[in-house]
Tab-separated table of N, CA and C in Angstrom:
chain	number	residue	atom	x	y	z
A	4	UNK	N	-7.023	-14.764	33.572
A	4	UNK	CA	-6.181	-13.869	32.803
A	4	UNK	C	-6.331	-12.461	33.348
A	5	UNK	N	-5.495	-11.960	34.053
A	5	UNK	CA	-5.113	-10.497	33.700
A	5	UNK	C	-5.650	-9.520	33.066
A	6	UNK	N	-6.503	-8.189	33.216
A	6	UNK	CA	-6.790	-7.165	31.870
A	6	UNK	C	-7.363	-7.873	31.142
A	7	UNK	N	-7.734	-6.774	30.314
A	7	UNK	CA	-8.475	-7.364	28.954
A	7	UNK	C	-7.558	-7.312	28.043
A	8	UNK	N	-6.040	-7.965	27.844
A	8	UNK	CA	-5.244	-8.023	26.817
A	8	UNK	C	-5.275	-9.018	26.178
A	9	UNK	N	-5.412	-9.827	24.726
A	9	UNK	CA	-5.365	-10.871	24.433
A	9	UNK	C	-3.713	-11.476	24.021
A	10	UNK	N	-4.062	-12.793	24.839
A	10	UNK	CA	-2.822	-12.906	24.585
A	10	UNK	C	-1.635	-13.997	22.832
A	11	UNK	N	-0.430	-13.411	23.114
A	11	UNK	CA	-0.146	-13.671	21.342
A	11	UNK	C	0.926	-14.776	21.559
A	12	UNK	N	1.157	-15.880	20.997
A	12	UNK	CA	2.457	-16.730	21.109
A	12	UNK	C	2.981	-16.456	19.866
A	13	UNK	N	4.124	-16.461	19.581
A	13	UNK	CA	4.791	-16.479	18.534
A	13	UNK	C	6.297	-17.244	18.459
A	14	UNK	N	5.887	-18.523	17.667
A	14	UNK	CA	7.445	-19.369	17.423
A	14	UNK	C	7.852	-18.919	15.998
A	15	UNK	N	9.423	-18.728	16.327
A	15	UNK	CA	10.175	-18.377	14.763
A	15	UNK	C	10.673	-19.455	14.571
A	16	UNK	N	11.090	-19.954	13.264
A	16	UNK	CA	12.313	-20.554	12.450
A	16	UNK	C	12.836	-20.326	11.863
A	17	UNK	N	13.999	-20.601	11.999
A	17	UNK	CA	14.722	-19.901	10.398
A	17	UNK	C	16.047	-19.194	10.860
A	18	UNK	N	15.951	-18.025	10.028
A	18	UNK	CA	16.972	-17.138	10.067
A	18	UNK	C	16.974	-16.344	10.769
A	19	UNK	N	18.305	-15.392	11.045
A	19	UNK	CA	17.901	-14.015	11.868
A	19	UNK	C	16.844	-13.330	11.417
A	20	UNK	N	16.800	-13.152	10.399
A	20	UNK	CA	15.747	-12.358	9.321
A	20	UNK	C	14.049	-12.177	10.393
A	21	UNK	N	14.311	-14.044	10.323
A	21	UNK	CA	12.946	-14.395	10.385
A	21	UNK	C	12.316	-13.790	12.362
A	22	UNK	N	13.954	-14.046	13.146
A	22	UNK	CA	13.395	-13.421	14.306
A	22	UNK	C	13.136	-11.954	14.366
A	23	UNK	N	14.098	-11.466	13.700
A	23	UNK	CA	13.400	-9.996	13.676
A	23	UNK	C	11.940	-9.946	12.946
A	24	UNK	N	11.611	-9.885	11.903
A	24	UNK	CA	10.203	-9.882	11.591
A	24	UNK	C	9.324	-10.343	12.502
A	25	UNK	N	9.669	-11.366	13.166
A	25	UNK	CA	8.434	-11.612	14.317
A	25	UNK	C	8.774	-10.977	15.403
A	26	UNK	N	9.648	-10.224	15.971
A	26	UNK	CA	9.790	-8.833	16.808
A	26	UNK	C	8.872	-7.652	16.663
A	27	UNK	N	8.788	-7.725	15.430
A	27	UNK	CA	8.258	-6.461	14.571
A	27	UNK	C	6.796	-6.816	14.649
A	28	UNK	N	6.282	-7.843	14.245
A	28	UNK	CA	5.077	-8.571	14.411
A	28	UNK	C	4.941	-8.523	15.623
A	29	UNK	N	5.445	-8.751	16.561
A	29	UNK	CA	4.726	-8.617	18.080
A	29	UNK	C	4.637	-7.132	18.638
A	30	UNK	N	5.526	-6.264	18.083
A	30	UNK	CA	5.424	-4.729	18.213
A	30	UNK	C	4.185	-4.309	18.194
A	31	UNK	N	4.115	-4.749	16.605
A	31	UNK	CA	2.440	-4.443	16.206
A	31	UNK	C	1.251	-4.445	16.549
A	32	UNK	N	1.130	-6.075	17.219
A	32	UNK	CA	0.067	-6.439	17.855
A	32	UNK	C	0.146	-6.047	19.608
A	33	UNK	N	1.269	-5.624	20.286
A	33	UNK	CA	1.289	-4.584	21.416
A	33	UNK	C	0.675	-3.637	21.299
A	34	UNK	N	1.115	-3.117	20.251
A	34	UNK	CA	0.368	-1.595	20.289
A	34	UNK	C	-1.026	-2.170	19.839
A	35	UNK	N	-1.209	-2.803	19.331
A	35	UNK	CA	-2.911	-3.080	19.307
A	35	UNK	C	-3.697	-3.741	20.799
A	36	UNK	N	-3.118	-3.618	21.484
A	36	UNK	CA	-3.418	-4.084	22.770
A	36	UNK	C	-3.334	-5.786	23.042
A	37	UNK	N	-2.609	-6.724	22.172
A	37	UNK	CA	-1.831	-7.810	22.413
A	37	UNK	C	-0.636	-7.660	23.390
A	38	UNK	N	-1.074	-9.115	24.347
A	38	UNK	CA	0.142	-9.174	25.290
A	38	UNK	C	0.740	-10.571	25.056
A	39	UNK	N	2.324	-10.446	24.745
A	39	UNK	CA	3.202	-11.784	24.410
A	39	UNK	C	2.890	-11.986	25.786
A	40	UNK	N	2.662	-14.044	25.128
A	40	UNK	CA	2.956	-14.875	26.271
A	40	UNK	C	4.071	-15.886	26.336
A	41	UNK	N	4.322	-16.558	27.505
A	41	UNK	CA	5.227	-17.446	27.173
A	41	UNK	C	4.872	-19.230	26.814
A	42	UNK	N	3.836	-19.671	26.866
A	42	UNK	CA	3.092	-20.901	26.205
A	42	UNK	C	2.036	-20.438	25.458
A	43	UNK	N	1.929	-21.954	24.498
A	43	UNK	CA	1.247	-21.424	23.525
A	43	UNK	C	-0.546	-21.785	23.853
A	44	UNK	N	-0.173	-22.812	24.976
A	44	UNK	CA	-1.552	-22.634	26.071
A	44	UNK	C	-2.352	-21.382	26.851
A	45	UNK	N	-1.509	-20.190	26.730
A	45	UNK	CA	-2.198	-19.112	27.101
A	45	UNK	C	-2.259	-18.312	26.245
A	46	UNK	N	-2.189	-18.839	24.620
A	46	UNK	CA	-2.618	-17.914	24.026
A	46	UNK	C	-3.958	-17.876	23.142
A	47	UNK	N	-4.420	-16.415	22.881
A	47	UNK	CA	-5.734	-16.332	22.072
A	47	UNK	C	-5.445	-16.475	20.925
A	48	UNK	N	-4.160	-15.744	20.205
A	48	UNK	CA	-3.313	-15.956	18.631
A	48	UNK	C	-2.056	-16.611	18.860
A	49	UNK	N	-1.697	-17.785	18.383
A	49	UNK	CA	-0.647	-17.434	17.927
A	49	UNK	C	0.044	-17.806	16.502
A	50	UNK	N	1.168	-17.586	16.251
A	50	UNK	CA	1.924	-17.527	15.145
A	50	UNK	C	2.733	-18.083	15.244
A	51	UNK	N	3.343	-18.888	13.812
A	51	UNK	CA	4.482	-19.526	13.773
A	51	UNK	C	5.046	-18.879	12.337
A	52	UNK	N	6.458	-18.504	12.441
A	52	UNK	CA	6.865	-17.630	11.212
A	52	UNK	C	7.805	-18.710	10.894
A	53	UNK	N	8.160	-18.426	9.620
A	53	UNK	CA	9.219	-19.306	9.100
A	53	UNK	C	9.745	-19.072	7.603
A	54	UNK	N	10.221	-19.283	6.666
A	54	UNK	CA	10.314	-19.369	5.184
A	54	UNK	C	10.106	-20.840	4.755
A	55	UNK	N	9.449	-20.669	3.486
A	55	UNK	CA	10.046	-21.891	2.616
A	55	UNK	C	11.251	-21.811	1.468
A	56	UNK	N	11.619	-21.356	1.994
A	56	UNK	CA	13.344	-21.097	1.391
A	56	UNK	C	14.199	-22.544	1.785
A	57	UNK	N	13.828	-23.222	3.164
A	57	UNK	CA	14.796	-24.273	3.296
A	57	UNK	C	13.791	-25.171	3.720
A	58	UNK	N	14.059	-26.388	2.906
A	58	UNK	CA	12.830	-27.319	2.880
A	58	UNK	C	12.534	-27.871	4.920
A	59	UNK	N	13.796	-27.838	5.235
A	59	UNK	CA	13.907	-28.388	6.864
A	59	UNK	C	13.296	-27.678	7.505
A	60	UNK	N	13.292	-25.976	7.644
A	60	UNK	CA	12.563	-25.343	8.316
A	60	UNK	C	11.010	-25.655	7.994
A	61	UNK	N	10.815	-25.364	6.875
A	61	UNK	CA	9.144	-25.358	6.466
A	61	UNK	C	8.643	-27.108	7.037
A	62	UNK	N	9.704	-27.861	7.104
A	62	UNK	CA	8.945	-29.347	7.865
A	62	UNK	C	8.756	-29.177	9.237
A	63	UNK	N	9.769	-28.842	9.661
A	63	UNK	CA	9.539	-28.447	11.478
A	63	UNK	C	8.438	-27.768	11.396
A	64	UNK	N	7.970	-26.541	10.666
A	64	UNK	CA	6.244	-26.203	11.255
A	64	UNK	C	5.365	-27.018	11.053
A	65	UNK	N	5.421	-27.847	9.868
A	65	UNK	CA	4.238	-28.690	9.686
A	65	UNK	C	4.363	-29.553	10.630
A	66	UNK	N	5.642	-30.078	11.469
A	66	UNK	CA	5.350	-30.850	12.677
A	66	UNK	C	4.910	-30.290	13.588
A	67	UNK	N	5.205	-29.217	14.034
A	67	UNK	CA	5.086	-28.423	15.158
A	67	UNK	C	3.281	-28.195	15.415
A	68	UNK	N	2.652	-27.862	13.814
A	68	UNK	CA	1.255	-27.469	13.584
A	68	UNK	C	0.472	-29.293	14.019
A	69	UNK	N	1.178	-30.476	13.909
A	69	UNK	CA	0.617	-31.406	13.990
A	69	UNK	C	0.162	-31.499	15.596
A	70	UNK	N	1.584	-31.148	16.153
A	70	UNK	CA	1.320	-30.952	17.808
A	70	UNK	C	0.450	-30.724	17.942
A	71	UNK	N	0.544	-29.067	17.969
A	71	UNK	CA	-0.608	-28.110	18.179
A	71	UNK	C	-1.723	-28.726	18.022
A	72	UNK	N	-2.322	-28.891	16.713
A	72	UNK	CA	-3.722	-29.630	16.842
A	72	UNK	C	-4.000	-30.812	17.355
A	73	UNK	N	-3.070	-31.993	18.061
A	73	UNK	CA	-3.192	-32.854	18.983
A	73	UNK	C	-3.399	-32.060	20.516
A	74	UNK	N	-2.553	-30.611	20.558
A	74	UNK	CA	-3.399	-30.657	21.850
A	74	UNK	C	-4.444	-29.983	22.037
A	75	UNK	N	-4.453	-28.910	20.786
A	75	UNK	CA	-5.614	-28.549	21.103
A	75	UNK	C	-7.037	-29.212	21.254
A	76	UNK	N	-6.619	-30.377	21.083
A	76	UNK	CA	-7.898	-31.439	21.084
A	76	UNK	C	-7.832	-31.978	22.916
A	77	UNK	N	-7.017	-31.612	23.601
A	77	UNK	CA	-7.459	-31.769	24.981
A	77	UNK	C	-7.918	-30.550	25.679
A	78	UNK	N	-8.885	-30.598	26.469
A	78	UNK	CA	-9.760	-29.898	26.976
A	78	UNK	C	-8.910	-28.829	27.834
A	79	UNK	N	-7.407	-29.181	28.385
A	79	UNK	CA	-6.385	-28.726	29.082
A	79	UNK	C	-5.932	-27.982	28.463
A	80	UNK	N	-6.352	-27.400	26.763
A	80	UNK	CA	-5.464	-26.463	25.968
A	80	UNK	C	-6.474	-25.610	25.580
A	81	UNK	N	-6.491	-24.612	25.874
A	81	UNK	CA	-7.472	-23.494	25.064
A	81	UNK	C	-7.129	-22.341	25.775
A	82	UNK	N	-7.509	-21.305	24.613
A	82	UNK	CA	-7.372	-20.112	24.411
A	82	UNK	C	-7.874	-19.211	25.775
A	83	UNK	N	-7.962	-18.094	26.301
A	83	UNK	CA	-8.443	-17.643	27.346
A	83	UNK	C	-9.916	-17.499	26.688
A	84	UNK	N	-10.439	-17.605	25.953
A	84	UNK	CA	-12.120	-17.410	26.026
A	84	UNK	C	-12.266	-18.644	25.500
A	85	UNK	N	-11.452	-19.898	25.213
A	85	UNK	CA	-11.909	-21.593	24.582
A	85	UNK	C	-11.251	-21.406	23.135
A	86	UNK	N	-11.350	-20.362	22.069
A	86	UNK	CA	-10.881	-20.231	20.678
A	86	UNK	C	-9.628	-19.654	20.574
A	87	UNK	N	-8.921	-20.236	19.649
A	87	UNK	CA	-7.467	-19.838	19.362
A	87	UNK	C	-7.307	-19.940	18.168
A	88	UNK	N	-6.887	-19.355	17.645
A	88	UNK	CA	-6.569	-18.371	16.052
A	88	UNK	C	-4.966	-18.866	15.984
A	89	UNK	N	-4.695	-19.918	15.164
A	89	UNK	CA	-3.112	-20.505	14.677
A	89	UNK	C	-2.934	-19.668	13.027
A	90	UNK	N	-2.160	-19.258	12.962
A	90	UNK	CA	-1.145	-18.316	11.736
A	90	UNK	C	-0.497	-18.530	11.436
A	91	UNK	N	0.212	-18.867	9.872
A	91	UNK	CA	1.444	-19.163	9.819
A	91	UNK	C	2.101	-18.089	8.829
């Protein structure tokens, strides 16, 4: 890895709403010295935003979170220091 920036993934669902707020959310954590990545294999955080406003969206994360912890269970997925911090 590059610098000492940690790096942030962030998947949206939902609405426009919901991509802007996680725009805004990655603003944030830039200026805190977070660098967006583009897999969620190179990241130290990441986030998945969404509402439970529509029952379909809020199922796609709970699938999506099932992934995730299937791969993070291979040795081929980890964070740049081994730990990764999932958010929803």
């Amino acid at each position: 890895r590059q610098g000492s920036h940690k790096g942030v993934y962030i998947e949206t669902y939902g609405c426009q709403m919901n991509v802007s707020d996680s725009e805004v959310v990655m603003g944030i954590l830039q200026e805190s010295g977070y660098k967006a990545v583009a897999e969620p294999g190179s990241a130290d955080v990441i986030l998945i935003n969404t509402c439970a406003i529509r029952d379909k969206a809020e199922q796609r994360v709970w699938n999506r979170l099932s992934v995730l912890n299937n791969d993070f269970r291979r040795p081929s997925f980890t964070g740049a220091d081994g730990r990764v911090v999932v958010g929803i």
